[in-house]
Short mmCIF file of C-alpha atoms in Angstrom, two decimals:
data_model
loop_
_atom_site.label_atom_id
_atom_site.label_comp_id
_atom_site.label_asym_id
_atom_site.label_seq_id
_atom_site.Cartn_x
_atom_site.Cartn_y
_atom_site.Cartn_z
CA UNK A 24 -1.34 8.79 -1.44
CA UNK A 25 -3.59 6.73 0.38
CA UNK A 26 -2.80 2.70 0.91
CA UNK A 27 -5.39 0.06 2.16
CA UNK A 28 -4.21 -3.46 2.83
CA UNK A 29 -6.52 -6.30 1.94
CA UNK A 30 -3.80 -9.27 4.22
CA UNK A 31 -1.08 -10.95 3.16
CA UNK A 32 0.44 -8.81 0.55
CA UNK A 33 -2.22 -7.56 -1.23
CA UNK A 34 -2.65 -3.64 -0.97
CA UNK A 35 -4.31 -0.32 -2.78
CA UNK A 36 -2.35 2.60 -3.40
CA UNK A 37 -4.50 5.36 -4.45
CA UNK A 38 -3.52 8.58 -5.72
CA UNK A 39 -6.65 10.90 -7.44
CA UNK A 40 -7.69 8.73 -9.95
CA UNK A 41 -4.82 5.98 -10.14
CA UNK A 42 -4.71 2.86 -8.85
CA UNK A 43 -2.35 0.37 -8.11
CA UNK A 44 -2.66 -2.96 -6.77
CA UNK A 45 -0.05 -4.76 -5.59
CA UNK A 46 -0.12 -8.69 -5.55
CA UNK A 47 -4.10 -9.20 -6.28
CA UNK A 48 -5.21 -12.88 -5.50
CA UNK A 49 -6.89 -15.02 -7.67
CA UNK A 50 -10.65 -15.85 -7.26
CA UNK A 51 -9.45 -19.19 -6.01
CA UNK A 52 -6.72 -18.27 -3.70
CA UNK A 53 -7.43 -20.17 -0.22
CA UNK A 54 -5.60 -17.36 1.78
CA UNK A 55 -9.00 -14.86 0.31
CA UNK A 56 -12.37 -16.92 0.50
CA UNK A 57 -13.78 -13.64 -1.15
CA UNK A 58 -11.44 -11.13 -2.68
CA UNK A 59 -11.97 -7.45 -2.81
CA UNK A 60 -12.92 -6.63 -6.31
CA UNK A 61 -12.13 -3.20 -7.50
CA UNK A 62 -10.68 -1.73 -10.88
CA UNK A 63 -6.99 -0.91 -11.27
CA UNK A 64 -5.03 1.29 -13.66
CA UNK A 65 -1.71 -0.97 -12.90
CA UNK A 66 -1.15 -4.25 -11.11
CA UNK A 67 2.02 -5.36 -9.69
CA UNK A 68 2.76 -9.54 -8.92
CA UNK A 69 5.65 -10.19 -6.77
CA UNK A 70 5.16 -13.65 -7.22
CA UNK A 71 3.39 -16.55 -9.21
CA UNK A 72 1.06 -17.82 -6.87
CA UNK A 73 -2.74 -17.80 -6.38
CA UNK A 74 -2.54 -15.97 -3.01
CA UNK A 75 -0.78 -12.94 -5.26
CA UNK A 76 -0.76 -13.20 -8.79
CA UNK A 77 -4.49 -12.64 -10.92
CA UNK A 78 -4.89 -9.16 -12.47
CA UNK A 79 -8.46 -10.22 -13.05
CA UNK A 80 -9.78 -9.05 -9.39
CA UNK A 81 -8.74 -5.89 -10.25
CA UNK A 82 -10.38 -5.88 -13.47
CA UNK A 83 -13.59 -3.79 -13.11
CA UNK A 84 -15.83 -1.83 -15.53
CA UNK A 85 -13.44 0.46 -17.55
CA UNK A 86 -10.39 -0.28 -15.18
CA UNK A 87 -8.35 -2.83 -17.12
CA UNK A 88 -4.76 -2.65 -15.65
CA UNK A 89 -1.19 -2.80 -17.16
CA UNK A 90 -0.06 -5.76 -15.64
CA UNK A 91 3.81 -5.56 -14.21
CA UNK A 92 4.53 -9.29 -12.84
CA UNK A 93 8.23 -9.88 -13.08
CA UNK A 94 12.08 -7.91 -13.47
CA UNK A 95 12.17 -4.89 -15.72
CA UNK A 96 11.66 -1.42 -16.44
CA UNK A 97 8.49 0.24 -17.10
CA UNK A 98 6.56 3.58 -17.54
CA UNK A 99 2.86 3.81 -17.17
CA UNK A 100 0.82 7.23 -16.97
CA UNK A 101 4.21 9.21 -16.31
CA UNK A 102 5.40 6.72 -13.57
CA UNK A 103 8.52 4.43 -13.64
CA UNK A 104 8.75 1.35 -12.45
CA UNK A 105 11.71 -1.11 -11.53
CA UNK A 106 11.47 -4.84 -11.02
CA UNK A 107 14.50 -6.41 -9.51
CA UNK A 108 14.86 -10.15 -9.73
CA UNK A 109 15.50 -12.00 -6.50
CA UNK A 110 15.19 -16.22 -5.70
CA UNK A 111 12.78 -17.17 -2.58
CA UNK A 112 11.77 -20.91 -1.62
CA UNK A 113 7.68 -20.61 -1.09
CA UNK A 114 6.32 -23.75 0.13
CA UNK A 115 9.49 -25.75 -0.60
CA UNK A 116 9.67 -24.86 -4.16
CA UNK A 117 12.19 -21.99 -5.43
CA UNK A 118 10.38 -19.75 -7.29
CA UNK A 119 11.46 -16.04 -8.64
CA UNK A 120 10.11 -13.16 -6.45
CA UNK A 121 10.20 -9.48 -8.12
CA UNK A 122 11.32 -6.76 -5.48
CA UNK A 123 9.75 -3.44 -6.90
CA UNK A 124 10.26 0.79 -6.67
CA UNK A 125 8.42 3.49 -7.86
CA UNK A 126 8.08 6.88 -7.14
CA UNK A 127 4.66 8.26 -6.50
CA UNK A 128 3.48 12.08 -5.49
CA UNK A 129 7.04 12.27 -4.48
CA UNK A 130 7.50 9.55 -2.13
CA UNK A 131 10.31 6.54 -3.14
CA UNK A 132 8.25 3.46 -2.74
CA UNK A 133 10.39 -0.72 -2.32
CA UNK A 134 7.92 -3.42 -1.90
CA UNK A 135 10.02 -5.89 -1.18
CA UNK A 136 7.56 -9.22 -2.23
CA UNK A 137 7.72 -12.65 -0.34
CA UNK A 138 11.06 -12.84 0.71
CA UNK A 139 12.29 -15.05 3.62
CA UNK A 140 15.95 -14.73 2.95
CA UNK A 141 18.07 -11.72 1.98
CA UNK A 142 21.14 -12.99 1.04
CA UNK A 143 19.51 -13.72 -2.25
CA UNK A 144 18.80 -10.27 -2.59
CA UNK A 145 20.27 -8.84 -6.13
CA UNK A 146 22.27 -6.12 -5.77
CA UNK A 147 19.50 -4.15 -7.98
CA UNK A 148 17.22 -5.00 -5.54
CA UNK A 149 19.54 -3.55 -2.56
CA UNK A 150 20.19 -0.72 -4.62
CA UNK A 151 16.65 -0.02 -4.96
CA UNK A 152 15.29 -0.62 -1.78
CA UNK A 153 18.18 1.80 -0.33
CA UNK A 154 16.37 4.42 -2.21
CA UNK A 155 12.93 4.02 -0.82
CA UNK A 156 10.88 6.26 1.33
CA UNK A 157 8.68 3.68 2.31
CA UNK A 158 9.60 -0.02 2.53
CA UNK A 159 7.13 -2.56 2.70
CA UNK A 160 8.11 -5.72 4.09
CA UNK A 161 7.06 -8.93 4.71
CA UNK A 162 7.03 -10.43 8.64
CA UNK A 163 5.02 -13.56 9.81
CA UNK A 164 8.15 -16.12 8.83
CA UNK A 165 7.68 -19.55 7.14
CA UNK A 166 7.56 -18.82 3.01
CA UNK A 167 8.82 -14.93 4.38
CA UNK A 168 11.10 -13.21 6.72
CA UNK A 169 10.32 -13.73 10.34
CA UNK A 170 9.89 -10.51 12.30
CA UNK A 171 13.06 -10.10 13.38
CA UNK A 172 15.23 -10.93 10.37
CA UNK A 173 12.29 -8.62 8.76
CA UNK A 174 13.34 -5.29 10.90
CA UNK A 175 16.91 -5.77 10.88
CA UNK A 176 16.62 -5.98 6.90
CA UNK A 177 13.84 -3.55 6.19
CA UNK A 178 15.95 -1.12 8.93
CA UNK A 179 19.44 -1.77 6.82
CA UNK A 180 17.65 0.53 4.04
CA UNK A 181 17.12 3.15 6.20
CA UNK A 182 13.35 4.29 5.39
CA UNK A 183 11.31 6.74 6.65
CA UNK A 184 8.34 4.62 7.36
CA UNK A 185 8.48 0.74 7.52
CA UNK A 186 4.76 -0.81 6.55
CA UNK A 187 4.64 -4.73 7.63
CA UNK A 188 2.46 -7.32 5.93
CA UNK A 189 2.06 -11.60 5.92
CA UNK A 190 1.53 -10.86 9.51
CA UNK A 191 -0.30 -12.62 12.23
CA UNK A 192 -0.97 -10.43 15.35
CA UNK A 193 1.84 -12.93 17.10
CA UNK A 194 4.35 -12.19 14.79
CA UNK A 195 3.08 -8.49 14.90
CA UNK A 196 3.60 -7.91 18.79
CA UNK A 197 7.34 -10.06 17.79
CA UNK A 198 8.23 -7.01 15.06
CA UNK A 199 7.24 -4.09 16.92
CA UNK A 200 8.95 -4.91 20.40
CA UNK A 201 11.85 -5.69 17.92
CA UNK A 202 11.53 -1.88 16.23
CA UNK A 203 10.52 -0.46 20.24
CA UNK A 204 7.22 0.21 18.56
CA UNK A 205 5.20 -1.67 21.10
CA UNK A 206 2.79 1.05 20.87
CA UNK A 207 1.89 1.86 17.42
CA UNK A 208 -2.03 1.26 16.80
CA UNK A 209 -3.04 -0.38 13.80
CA UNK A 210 -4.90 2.20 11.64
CA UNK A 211 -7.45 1.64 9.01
CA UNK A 212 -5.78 3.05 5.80
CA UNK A 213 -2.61 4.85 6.00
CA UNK A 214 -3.02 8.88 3.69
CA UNK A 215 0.30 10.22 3.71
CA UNK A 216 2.22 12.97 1.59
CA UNK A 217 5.95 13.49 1.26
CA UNK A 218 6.43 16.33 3.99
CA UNK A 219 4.54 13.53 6.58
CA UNK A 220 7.72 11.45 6.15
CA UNK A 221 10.37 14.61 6.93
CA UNK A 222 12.05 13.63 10.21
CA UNK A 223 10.91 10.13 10.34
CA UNK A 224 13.61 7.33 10.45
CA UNK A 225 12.63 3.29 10.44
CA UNK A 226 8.67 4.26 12.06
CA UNK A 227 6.11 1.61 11.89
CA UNK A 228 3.06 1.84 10.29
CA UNK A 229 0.55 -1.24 10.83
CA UNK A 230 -1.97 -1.36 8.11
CA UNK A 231 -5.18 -3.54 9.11
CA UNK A 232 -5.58 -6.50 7.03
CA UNK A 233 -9.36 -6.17 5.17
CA UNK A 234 -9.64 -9.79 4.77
#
Protein backbone atom coordinates (compact mmCIF):
# COMPACT_ATOMS: atom_id res chain seq x y z
CA UNK A 1 0.00 0.00 0.00
CA UNK A 2 1.33 3.19 -0.81
CA UNK A 3 -0.36 6.64 0.72
CA UNK A 4 0.37 10.26 -0.57
CA UNK A 5 -1.12 13.18 1.29
CA UNK A 6 -2.33 16.13 -0.71
CA UNK A 7 -2.80 18.61 3.16
CA UNK A 8 -5.40 18.81 5.29
CA UNK A 9 -7.08 15.52 5.09
CA UNK A 10 -7.02 14.69 1.76
CA UNK A 11 -4.86 11.49 0.92
CA UNK A 12 -4.22 8.51 -1.86
CA UNK A 13 -4.08 5.08 -0.87
CA UNK A 14 -2.90 3.02 -3.65
CA UNK A 15 -2.82 -0.57 -3.86
CA UNK A 16 -2.04 -2.15 -7.74
CA UNK A 17 -4.72 -0.78 -9.49
CA UNK A 18 -7.15 0.60 -6.67
CA UNK A 19 -7.56 3.75 -5.50
CA UNK A 20 -8.94 5.40 -2.73
CA UNK A 21 -9.27 8.89 -1.88
CA UNK A 22 -10.06 10.00 1.21
CA UNK A 23 -11.80 13.48 1.76
CA UNK A 24 -11.22 15.00 -1.99
CA UNK A 25 -11.88 18.87 -2.04
CA UNK A 26 -14.03 20.55 -4.20
CA UNK A 27 -12.74 22.68 -7.17
CA UNK A 28 -13.68 25.64 -5.04
CA UNK A 29 -12.35 24.72 -1.73
CA UNK A 30 -10.13 27.84 -0.44
CA UNK A 31 -7.86 25.45 1.66
CA UNK A 32 -6.71 23.89 -2.37
CA UNK A 33 -6.30 26.89 -4.91
CA UNK A 34 -5.64 23.91 -7.40
CA UNK A 35 -6.57 20.39 -6.43
CA UNK A 36 -4.80 17.31 -7.50
CA UNK A 37 -6.93 15.68 -10.09
CA UNK A 38 -6.61 12.01 -10.45
CA UNK A 39 -9.21 9.06 -10.98
CA UNK A 40 -10.46 6.96 -8.06
CA UNK A 41 -12.09 3.56 -7.78
CA UNK A 42 -13.68 4.69 -4.19
CA UNK A 43 -13.93 8.01 -2.38
CA UNK A 44 -14.40 8.40 1.21
CA UNK A 45 -15.96 12.09 2.83
CA UNK A 46 -15.53 12.44 6.45
CA UNK A 47 -17.31 15.48 6.33
CA UNK A 48 -19.63 17.92 4.29
CA UNK A 49 -17.48 20.62 3.53
CA UNK A 50 -15.72 22.05 0.44
CA UNK A 51 -12.21 21.55 1.90
CA UNK A 52 -13.28 17.52 1.95
CA UNK A 53 -16.28 16.52 0.36
CA UNK A 54 -16.44 16.53 -3.97
CA UNK A 55 -15.96 13.08 -5.56
CA UNK A 56 -15.65 15.00 -8.78
CA UNK A 57 -11.67 15.68 -8.42
CA UNK A 58 -11.29 12.27 -8.37
CA UNK A 59 -13.32 11.69 -11.30
CA UNK A 60 -10.93 11.05 -14.25
CA UNK A 61 -11.22 9.25 -17.62
CA UNK A 62 -12.66 5.74 -16.81
CA UNK A 63 -12.14 6.20 -12.94
CA UNK A 64 -15.62 7.07 -11.68
CA UNK A 65 -15.61 6.23 -7.88
CA UNK A 66 -18.18 4.64 -5.44
CA UNK A 67 -18.69 7.38 -3.31
CA UNK A 68 -18.81 6.41 0.70
CA UNK A 69 -19.67 9.92 2.52
CA UNK A 70 -21.45 9.11 5.73
CA UNK A 71 -22.23 5.97 8.62
CA UNK A 72 -22.70 2.51 7.20
CA UNK A 73 -21.52 -0.61 5.90
CA UNK A 74 -20.17 -1.24 2.59
CA UNK A 75 -18.31 -3.67 0.20
CA UNK A 76 -16.59 -2.51 -2.90
CA UNK A 77 -14.13 -4.76 -5.09
CA UNK A 78 -13.89 -7.39 -2.13
CA UNK A 79 -13.22 -4.65 0.56
CA UNK A 80 -15.44 -3.72 3.59
CA UNK A 81 -15.96 -0.68 4.81
CA UNK A 82 -17.39 0.81 8.18
CA UNK A 83 -18.60 4.33 8.76
CA UNK A 84 -19.17 5.22 12.34
CA UNK A 85 -21.19 8.31 13.11
CA UNK A 86 -19.64 10.82 15.45
CA UNK A 87 -20.81 14.92 16.17
CA UNK A 88 -17.85 17.63 15.66
CA UNK A 89 -18.43 21.58 15.78
CA UNK A 90 -16.40 22.87 12.41
CA UNK A 91 -16.36 26.50 12.25
CA UNK A 92 -19.01 26.94 14.98
CA UNK A 93 -21.56 24.86 13.35
CA UNK A 94 -22.17 21.06 14.54
CA UNK A 95 -22.02 19.06 11.76
CA UNK A 96 -21.79 14.98 11.52
CA UNK A 97 -18.22 13.66 10.93
CA UNK A 98 -17.92 9.83 9.69
CA UNK A 99 -14.92 7.99 11.49
CA UNK A 100 -14.00 5.11 8.96
CA UNK A 101 -12.05 1.32 8.89
CA UNK A 102 -11.12 -0.85 6.32
CA UNK A 103 -8.86 -3.45 5.86
CA UNK A 104 -6.50 -3.29 2.97
CA UNK A 105 -3.50 -5.90 1.83
CA UNK A 106 -3.86 -6.90 5.39
CA UNK A 107 -3.36 -3.85 7.28
CA UNK A 108 -6.56 -2.51 9.71
CA UNK A 109 -6.91 1.01 8.56
CA UNK A 110 -9.24 4.11 11.25
CA UNK A 111 -9.26 7.44 9.69
CA UNK A 112 -10.55 9.16 12.22
CA UNK A 113 -12.06 12.53 10.08
CA UNK A 114 -12.15 16.14 11.61
CA UNK A 115 -12.57 15.56 15.04
CA UNK A 116 -11.65 18.10 17.79
CA UNK A 117 -13.35 16.36 20.63
CA UNK A 118 -13.51 12.68 21.58
CA UNK A 119 -15.95 12.43 24.02
CA UNK A 120 -18.39 12.48 21.18
CA UNK A 121 -16.83 9.57 19.89
CA UNK A 122 -19.58 6.60 19.31
CA UNK A 123 -18.75 3.67 20.83
CA UNK A 124 -18.66 2.10 17.09
CA UNK A 125 -16.25 4.45 16.35
CA UNK A 126 -13.98 3.45 19.54
CA UNK A 127 -14.60 0.03 18.74
CA UNK A 128 -13.30 0.48 15.38
CA UNK A 129 -10.50 2.57 15.76
CA UNK A 130 -9.23 -0.01 18.60
CA UNK A 131 -8.92 -2.36 15.76
CA UNK A 132 -6.76 -0.37 13.46
CA UNK A 133 -3.25 -0.90 12.33
CA UNK A 134 -2.85 2.44 11.25
CA UNK A 135 -4.69 5.45 12.70
CA UNK A 136 -4.84 8.55 11.00
CA UNK A 137 -5.51 11.48 12.97
CA UNK A 138 -6.10 14.85 12.83
CA UNK A 139 -3.58 17.55 14.85
CA UNK A 140 -3.35 21.37 14.10
CA UNK A 141 -6.43 22.23 16.76
CA UNK A 142 -9.21 24.80 16.07
CA UNK A 143 -12.20 22.76 13.94
CA UNK A 144 -9.75 19.41 15.10
CA UNK A 145 -7.86 17.96 17.91
CA UNK A 146 -4.87 19.93 18.99
CA UNK A 147 -1.65 17.93 19.05
CA UNK A 148 -1.71 16.90 22.26
CA UNK A 149 -5.31 15.85 22.88
CA UNK A 150 -4.51 14.25 19.23
CA UNK A 151 -1.62 11.72 20.64
CA UNK A 152 -3.12 10.94 23.82
CA UNK A 153 -6.35 9.84 21.75
CA UNK A 154 -4.83 8.39 18.63
CA UNK A 155 -2.24 6.51 21.38
CA UNK A 156 -5.49 5.19 23.54
CA UNK A 157 -6.07 2.80 20.35
CA UNK A 158 -2.92 1.44 20.51
CA UNK A 159 -1.72 1.41 16.66
CA UNK A 160 1.16 0.38 15.10
CA UNK A 161 1.82 3.48 13.16
CA UNK A 162 0.12 6.89 13.92
CA UNK A 163 -0.06 9.15 10.46
CA UNK A 164 -0.93 13.00 11.44
CA UNK A 165 -2.73 15.41 9.13
CA UNK A 166 -4.56 19.29 9.42
CA UNK A 167 -1.12 20.06 10.50
CA UNK A 168 0.94 23.17 10.44
CA UNK A 169 4.72 22.56 10.97
CA UNK A 170 4.01 24.42 14.61
CA UNK A 171 1.57 22.13 15.61
CA UNK A 172 3.82 19.34 14.01
CA UNK A 173 7.07 20.01 16.18
CA UNK A 174 3.93 20.30 19.30
CA UNK A 175 2.80 16.39 18.36
CA UNK A 176 6.00 14.80 17.92
CA UNK A 177 7.85 16.16 21.15
CA UNK A 178 4.45 15.01 22.65
CA UNK A 179 4.93 11.19 21.02
CA UNK A 180 9.21 11.68 21.79
CA UNK A 181 9.32 11.61 18.03
CA UNK A 182 11.24 14.82 17.72
CA UNK A 183 13.15 13.16 15.11
CA UNK A 184 11.03 11.55 12.60
CA UNK A 185 11.65 13.17 8.98
CA UNK A 186 8.81 13.91 6.94
CA UNK A 187 8.89 11.51 3.93
CA UNK A 188 7.40 11.94 0.57
CA UNK A 189 4.84 9.03 0.33
CA UNK A 190 4.70 6.47 2.92
CA UNK A 191 4.81 2.27 0.89
CA UNK A 192 4.27 0.00 3.60
CA UNK A 193 3.12 -3.80 3.89
CA UNK A 194 1.76 -5.61 6.92
CA UNK A 195 5.12 -7.31 8.18
CA UNK A 196 6.62 -3.33 8.15
CA UNK A 197 4.18 -2.72 11.03
CA UNK A 198 5.33 -6.10 13.24
CA UNK A 199 6.96 -4.66 16.38
CA UNK A 200 5.87 -1.17 15.96
CA UNK A 201 3.71 0.42 18.78
CA UNK A 202 2.20 4.29 18.52
CA UNK A 203 5.36 5.32 15.68
CA UNK A 204 4.92 8.44 13.76
CA UNK A 205 4.80 8.70 10.32
CA UNK A 206 4.72 12.43 8.83
CA UNK A 207 3.34 12.42 5.39
CA UNK A 208 4.30 15.75 3.37
CA UNK A 209 1.39 17.77 2.50
CA UNK A 210 1.36 18.09 -1.71
CA UNK A 211 -0.53 21.21 -1.60
Amino acid sequence: MVITHFGKGYFKLTLGDLTIAINPPAKDSKGFPKPPRFGADIALISLHHPDYDDAETVSLGDKQPFVIDGPGSYEIRDIFFTGASSTTVFNGESKINTVYSFELDGIKVAFMGILNNDAVLSGEAKEIASIADIIFVPIGGGNVYDSAKAYKTALSFEPNVIIPYEFDDASLARFLKDGGQEKTEVIEKYTVKRRDLDGKQGTIVVIESKS
